[in-house]
Amino acid sequence: MQSIHHPLFAAVYERLSRAGGEWEEALRREVVGAAQGHVLEVGAGTGLNFAYYDPRRVEGVEAVEPDPAMLRYAQRRQGEAPVPLRLHQARVEELPFANETFDSALATLVFCSVEEPARGFAEIRRVLKPGGLLLLAEHVRAASPVTARLQDLLTPLTRRCAGNCHWNRATLTTLAGAGLRVISRRDEGGGLMPLVIVRAVKE
Ligand SMILES: C[S@@+](CC[C@H](N)C(=O)[O-])C[C@H]1O[C@@H](n2cnc3c(N)ncnc32)[C@H](O)[C@@H]1O
């Protein structure tokens, strides 16, 4: 596997995120606020989710991020977490944790960039306890064929300029084959950037 290192994208992401609006804050509050117990966060990026863990529900978080440039920003935000949070340099396809370790796993805007998403979901399934919850917020492939085709055309550019982001990725199709049962799904946004908020359980 190629190493993941996108310092320019990390710097731009960090700068743009400082202007993060109310919509983004509400989304993070909703998704992260549903995590409970011992939590795995994959693709933690610059650590924008850390402040939203609910100390009444969460014992602790293991946050993984493969890109050293992102990780540096995440380290600065580690102290914003109101729960114990440890950072690891790792990718979701090779999680450094034992089977059935976590009560919840969480990823926001990550699976568009993952090189082997099916393997990533298999790893999440492996480390979740039976009954464990996966919380996802991801932008996905558009339902309209015309819009999806536009996403296909944009994808070479987003892969190059936005940290390997596959704008056209059908993440929910991959999730459907991962042995995790979707218990809720909400669609937001639309057009070129449809967003899904999903909860799934390991049975
Ligand atoms: C758009 S950023 C989102 C960061 C953060 N989750 C957020 O909501 O702001 C995508 C992140 O996924 C990470 N990523 C890319 N490939 C990955 C992989 N194979 N495993 C885990 N994370 C990965 C990137 O390094 C980047 O930090």
Tab-separated table of N, CA and C in Angstrom, residues 23 32 83 85 88 105 122 143 164 189:
chain	number	residue	atom	x	y	z
A	23	TRP	N	-24.300	24.183	10.317
A	23	TRP	CA	-24.781	22.911	9.770
A	23	TRP	C	-23.777	21.800	10.082
A	32	VAL	N	-21.422	12.213	16.448
A	32	VAL	CA	-20.471	11.891	17.510
A	32	VAL	C	-21.211	11.700	18.835
A	83	VAL	N	-13.307	13.400	27.020
A	83	VAL	CA	-13.163	11.994	27.441
A	83	VAL	C	-11.721	11.590	27.146
A	85	LEU	N	-8.822	10.246	25.215
A	85	LEU	CA	-8.734	9.984	23.763
A	85	LEU	C	-7.276	9.750	23.405
A	88	HIS	N	-3.658	7.187	17.168
A	88	HIS	CA	-2.791	6.159	16.588
A	88	HIS	C	-2.615	6.470	15.111
A	105	ALA	N	-18.133	2.469	16.579
A	105	ALA	CA	-17.101	2.943	15.652
A	105	ALA	C	-17.706	4.108	14.873
A	122	ALA	N	-14.647	-4.343	6.735
A	122	ALA	CA	-14.422	-5.674	7.340
A	122	ALA	C	-13.625	-5.531	8.638
A	143	ALA	N	-27.746	9.560	-6.878
A	143	ALA	CA	-28.711	8.598	-7.424
A	143	ALA	C	-28.982	8.878	-8.902
A	164	ASN	N	-7.061	12.115	-2.100
A	164	ASN	CA	-7.568	10.830	-2.623
A	164	ASN	C	-9.089	10.687	-2.486
A	189	GLY	N	-28.523	17.082	1.916
A	189	GLY	CA	-27.838	17.666	0.770
A	189	GLY	C	-28.404	17.091	-0.508
